[in-house]
Coordinates of C-alpha atoms and ligand atoms in Angstrom, one line a residue:
M1 CA 123.4 99.0 90.0
E2 CA 125.8 98.7 87.4
K3 CA 127.6 102.1 86.9
I4 CA 127.3 103.9 83.6
D5 CA 130.0 105.2 82.1
L6 CA 130.1 109.1 81.4
S7 CA 133.7 109.5 79.9
P8 CA 131.8 110.1 76.7
W9 CA 130.9 113.5 77.8
R10 CA 133.7 114.6 79.0
V11 CA 136.2 117.3 77.4
E12 CA 139.1 116.0 76.7
H13 CA 140.9 118.0 74.0
K14 CA 142.2 121.1 74.2
T15 CA 140.5 121.8 71.0
G16 CA 137.3 120.4 67.8
L17 CA 134.8 120.4 70.4
H18 CA 131.9 121.4 68.2
L19 CA 128.8 121.7 70.4
E20 CA 126.1 120.5 67.7
E21 CA 127.6 117.3 67.2
I22 CA 126.7 116.1 70.7
D23 CA 123.1 115.5 71.3
T24 CA 121.0 117.6 74.1
R25 CA 118.3 114.4 74.2
A26 CA 118.9 111.6 77.1
P27 CA 122.0 108.9 76.5
R28 CA 120.6 105.8 75.9
I29 CA 122.3 104.0 78.0
F30 CA 119.8 105.8 80.7
P31 CA 116.7 104.1 81.2
A32 CA 114.8 105.4 79.4
E33 CA 111.2 103.6 81.6
E34 CA 110.2 106.1 84.0
D35 CA 109.7 103.3 87.0
A36 CA 113.5 102.5 86.0
L37 CA 114.9 106.1 85.8
A38 CA 113.2 106.6 89.0
H39 CA 114.9 103.8 90.7
Q40 CA 118.0 104.5 89.6
T41 CA 118.0 108.2 90.2
K42 CA 116.4 107.1 94.3
K43 CA 120.0 104.7 94.8
L44 CA 121.7 107.1 93.8
S45 CA 120.2 109.6 95.6
D46 CA 120.6 108.0 98.8
K47 CA 124.1 107.1 97.7
L48 CA 125.1 110.5 97.7
N49 CA 123.5 111.3 101.2
K50 CA 125.9 108.6 102.5
L51 CA 128.5 109.8 100.8
Q52 CA 128.4 113.7 101.9
A53 CA 127.6 112.3 105.2
T54 CA 131.3 111.4 105.2
L55 CA 132.6 114.1 103.7
H56 CA 131.2 116.2 106.4
A57 CA 132.4 114.0 108.9
S58 CA 136.3 113.9 107.4
R59 CA 136.8 116.9 107.0
S60 CA 139.7 116.2 104.7
R61 CA 138.0 116.9 100.9
A62 CA 135.3 118.9 99.4
L63 CA 133.3 119.6 96.5
L64 CA 133.0 121.5 94.0
L65 CA 129.9 121.4 91.4
V66 CA 129.3 123.8 88.4
L67 CA 126.9 124.7 87.0
Q68 CA 126.7 126.7 83.7
G69 CA 124.3 126.7 81.7
M70 CA 121.8 128.4 79.2
D71 CA 118.9 130.3 80.3
T72 CA 116.3 128.1 81.4
A73 CA 119.2 125.1 80.4
G74 CA 117.8 123.7 84.6
K75 CA 120.7 124.9 86.6
D76 CA 118.0 125.8 89.8
G77 CA 116.2 122.8 89.3
T78 CA 119.5 120.5 89.1
I79 CA 119.8 121.7 92.7
R80 CA 116.2 121.7 93.7
H81 CA 116.8 117.2 92.2
V82 CA 120.0 116.3 93.0
F83 CA 120.3 117.5 95.9
S84 CA 116.8 116.9 97.7
H85 CA 118.4 114.1 100.1
V86 CA 121.4 115.4 101.2
S87 CA 121.5 117.3 104.1
P88 CA 121.9 121.1 104.3
L89 CA 123.7 121.5 106.2
G90 CA 127.3 120.8 104.7
V91 CA 125.5 121.3 101.3
R92 CA 125.6 125.6 100.1
A93 CA 124.6 127.0 96.9
V94 CA 125.4 129.7 95.9
A95 CA 124.5 132.5 92.7
F96 CA 127.0 135.0 90.7
G97 CA 124.7 137.7 89.1
A98 CA 125.9 140.1 87.3
P99 CA 128.7 141.7 89.2
T100 CA 129.0 144.2 91.8
E101 CA 130.7 148.2 91.1
E102 CA 132.8 146.7 94.8
E103 CA 133.5 143.2 92.4
L104 CA 134.0 145.4 89.5
G105 CA 136.5 147.0 91.0
H106 CA 138.6 143.9 92.1
D107 CA 139.6 140.8 89.6
F108 CA 137.4 138.7 89.1
L109 CA 138.2 135.9 90.6
W110 CA 137.6 137.3 94.4
R111 CA 133.9 137.1 94.6
V112 CA 134.3 133.6 93.5
H113 CA 137.2 133.3 95.9
D114 CA 135.5 133.8 98.9
K115 CA 132.3 131.4 98.1
V116 CA 134.1 127.8 97.3
P117 CA 133.9 124.9 99.7
V118 CA 135.9 124.7 102.9
L119 CA 136.5 120.9 103.6
G120 CA 134.0 118.8 104.1
E121 CA 131.1 121.0 101.9
L122 CA 129.9 119.7 99.0
T123 CA 129.3 123.6 97.0
I124 CA 127.6 124.2 94.0
F125 CA 127.7 127.5 91.8
N126 CA 124.7 128.7 89.9
R127 CA 126.6 130.8 87.6
S128 CA 130.3 131.0 88.3
H129 CA 133.6 132.4 87.1
Y130 CA 132.9 131.6 83.7
E131 CA 130.5 133.9 82.9
D132 CA 133.8 136.5 82.6
V133 CA 135.2 134.2 79.5
L134 CA 131.6 133.6 78.6
V135 CA 128.7 136.7 78.8
T136 CA 131.2 139.2 78.7
R137 CA 133.0 138.2 75.6
V138 CA 129.7 137.4 73.8
R139 CA 128.6 141.2 75.0
G140 CA 132.1 142.7 73.7
L141 CA 133.1 143.3 77.4
I142 CA 136.3 141.7 77.5
D143 CA 139.0 140.3 73.8
K144 CA 140.7 137.4 72.9
D145 CA 143.4 138.6 74.4
I146 CA 142.2 139.6 77.9
C147 CA 139.9 135.9 77.6
E148 CA 142.7 134.0 77.4
K149 CA 145.0 135.5 79.9
R150 CA 141.3 134.6 82.0
Y151 CA 141.2 130.7 81.4
R152 CA 145.0 130.5 82.5
H153 CA 143.7 132.2 85.8
I154 CA 141.0 130.0 86.1
E155 CA 143.7 127.0 85.5
H156 CA 145.7 128.6 87.9
F157 CA 143.3 129.0 89.9
E158 CA 141.4 125.7 90.1
S159 CA 144.6 124.0 90.4
L160 CA 145.3 125.8 93.6
L161 CA 141.4 124.9 94.9
H162 CA 142.4 121.0 93.8
D163 CA 146.1 121.5 95.6
C164 CA 144.4 122.7 98.9
G165 CA 141.9 119.2 98.9
T166 CA 138.6 120.8 96.6
V167 CA 137.2 118.7 93.8
V168 CA 136.3 120.4 90.8
L169 CA 133.5 119.0 88.7
K170 CA 131.8 121.4 86.1
C171 CA 129.3 120.7 84.2
Y172 CA 127.6 122.1 81.1
L173 CA 123.7 121.9 80.8
H174 CA 123.5 121.1 77.2
I175 CA 119.8 122.6 76.0
S176 CA 118.7 122.6 71.8
K177 CA 117.4 126.1 70.9
H178 CA 114.5 124.6 70.5
E179 CA 113.9 123.5 74.2
Q180 CA 114.9 126.3 74.7
K181 CA 111.8 127.7 72.8
K182 CA 109.7 125.6 75.2
R183 CA 110.9 126.2 78.3
L184 CA 111.0 129.9 78.0
Q185 CA 106.9 130.1 76.3
A186 CA 106.1 127.7 79.3
R187 CA 107.1 130.9 81.3
L188 CA 105.4 133.2 79.8
D189 CA 102.6 130.9 79.7
D190 CA 102.4 130.8 83.7
P191 CA 101.7 133.9 85.9
H192 CA 104.2 131.6 88.8
K193 CA 106.6 131.2 86.6
Q194 CA 107.1 134.6 84.9
W195 CA 108.5 136.7 87.7
K196 CA 111.9 134.2 86.5
L197 CA 111.9 136.4 83.4
Q198 CA 114.6 138.4 82.0
P199 CA 115.3 140.8 80.1
S200 CA 118.8 139.4 79.0
D201 CA 116.9 135.8 78.3
F202 CA 115.1 136.9 74.9
A203 CA 118.8 138.9 74.5
D204 CA 121.5 136.0 75.2
R205 CA 118.8 133.7 72.3
K206 CA 119.7 136.0 70.0
H207 CA 123.0 135.4 70.3
W208 CA 122.7 131.3 70.5
P209 CA 125.2 130.8 67.5
Q210 CA 128.0 133.1 69.5
F211 CA 127.4 131.8 72.9
M212 CA 127.6 127.9 71.4
K213 CA 131.0 128.8 69.8
A214 CA 132.2 131.1 72.9
Y215 CA 130.9 127.7 75.0
E216 CA 133.3 125.8 72.8
E217 CA 136.3 127.5 73.1
V218 CA 136.0 127.8 77.1
L219 CA 135.2 123.9 77.7
A220 CA 137.8 123.1 75.4
A221 CA 140.0 125.3 77.1
T222 CA 139.5 125.3 81.0
S223 CA 138.8 121.3 81.3
T224 CA 142.0 119.8 82.6
A225 CA 142.3 116.0 85.3
H226 CA 141.9 118.0 87.8
A227 CA 139.4 120.2 87.0
P228 CA 137.2 118.6 83.9
W229 CA 133.8 120.0 82.1
Y230 CA 131.3 117.7 81.6
V231 CA 128.7 118.5 78.8
V232 CA 125.0 116.9 80.2
P233 CA 123.0 116.3 77.7
T234 CA 119.5 118.0 79.1
D235 CA 116.1 118.6 76.9
S236 CA 115.0 116.0 79.2
K237 CA 114.8 117.2 82.9
P238 CA 115.4 113.8 84.7
H239 CA 117.9 112.2 82.5
R240 CA 120.0 115.8 83.7
D241 CA 119.6 114.8 87.2
L242 CA 120.4 111.2 86.7
F243 CA 123.7 112.1 84.9
I244 CA 125.0 114.2 87.6
A245 CA 124.1 112.2 90.9
A246 CA 125.9 109.8 89.4
L247 CA 129.3 111.4 88.2
L248 CA 128.6 113.4 92.3
V249 CA 128.7 109.4 93.3
Q250 CA 131.5 108.3 90.8
T251 CA 133.8 110.9 92.2
L252 CA 132.5 110.8 95.9
E253 CA 133.8 107.2 96.0
K254 CA 136.5 107.2 94.3
L255 CA 138.0 109.6 97.3
D256 CA 137.3 106.6 98.8
M257 CA 136.8 108.3 102.4
K258 CA 136.5 107.3 105.6
M259 CA 134.0 108.0 108.3
P260 CA 136.3 109.0 111.4
R261 CA 137.4 107.4 114.6
P262 CA 135.4 108.8 117.6
S263 CA 138.1 111.5 119.7
F264 CA 137.7 109.4 122.6
S265 CA 137.8 105.5 123.6
L266 CA 134.3 103.9 123.8
S267 CA 135.2 102.2 126.2
D268 CA 135.1 104.4 128.6
V269 CA 131.5 104.7 128.4
R270 CA 129.0 104.2 130.9
L271 CA 125.5 104.7 130.1
D272 CA 123.2 105.6 133.3
Ligands
LIG1 P1 119.4 133.0 86.4 O1 118.8 133.7 84.7 O2 120.7 132.9 86.6 O3 118.3 132.6 87.1 P2 119.5 136.0 86.9 O4 118.2 136.5 86.3 O5 120.1 136.8 88.1 O6 119.7 134.0 87.3 O7 120.9 136.0 86.1 C1 121.7 136.5 85.7 C2 122.6 137.2 85.0 O8 123.9 137.3 85.8 C3 123.2 136.1 83.6 O9 122.3 137.0 82.8 C4 124.4 136.6 83.8 O10 125.2 136.2 82.8 C5 124.6 137.7 84.5 N1 126.4 137.2 84.8 C6 126.5 136.9 85.7 N2 128.4 136.8 86.3 C7 127.8 137.4 84.9 C8 129.9 138.7 85.2 N3 130.8 138.1 85.5 N4 129.5 139.1 84.1 C9 128.4 139.8 83.8 N5 127.1 139.4 83.5 C10 127.1 138.4 84.5

């Protein structure tokens, strides 16, 4: 299987990111045909399963995957599909909602630091500390000055994680406003999905341009070599899953982890 080059979707520059110039549809380098797509995704899932087992056994590194995106972009779906073959023993997903009173009494990274992975673990953040520079900014809860200070705090925080062995990967699930409308309508029409709807979904949609502007600034300001952002085209769910599976596999492969040696001599073992 050829390695997919995901570098065009990595955010490299501190300014000049225009999300409307990045296609939300499936990238052409991915298979369009359903069979080929399923085959490639299955291969990547098997690889991810093995790599996660090595991460767990070697306990020398950890991986934090941050998922951000507008409502219905598919943060939950990504977690369900991409990790469906991975042992639940080594994977943890954490969702961050609006902060509680206690959380608001602390610095904004307090609740997040408590949930980062330990060595050997793969943790997925469904929303994250980035809400504290996105939704808070759009709703006018913080001003530009505080926001810029938070970018610096975030950079230092992620640098600390990196220095302690955690690989930080950040994915912005890039959905079009049109596709979001379809998905919100599907939720409105399906009694099994209506529970997922919140008034904020519709309120946030009204502020779509402000959210896009906030995302552009945040992604550019906080994408670093040790904690890069990727803009993941998300209008096609299977392609989104393939993108993220490929990104995880490529990242874990680069760590070149080895299964640890047994802690005792196997030649001494006698099975009766
Ligand atoms: P989701 O929309 O991810 O499925 P919820 O329906 O529980 O989950 O929504 C979580 C809500 O909490 C979102 O509207 C999000 O913007 C909000 N939220 C998360 N973190 C913060 C934060 N730090 N400050 C304010 N609001 C936040």
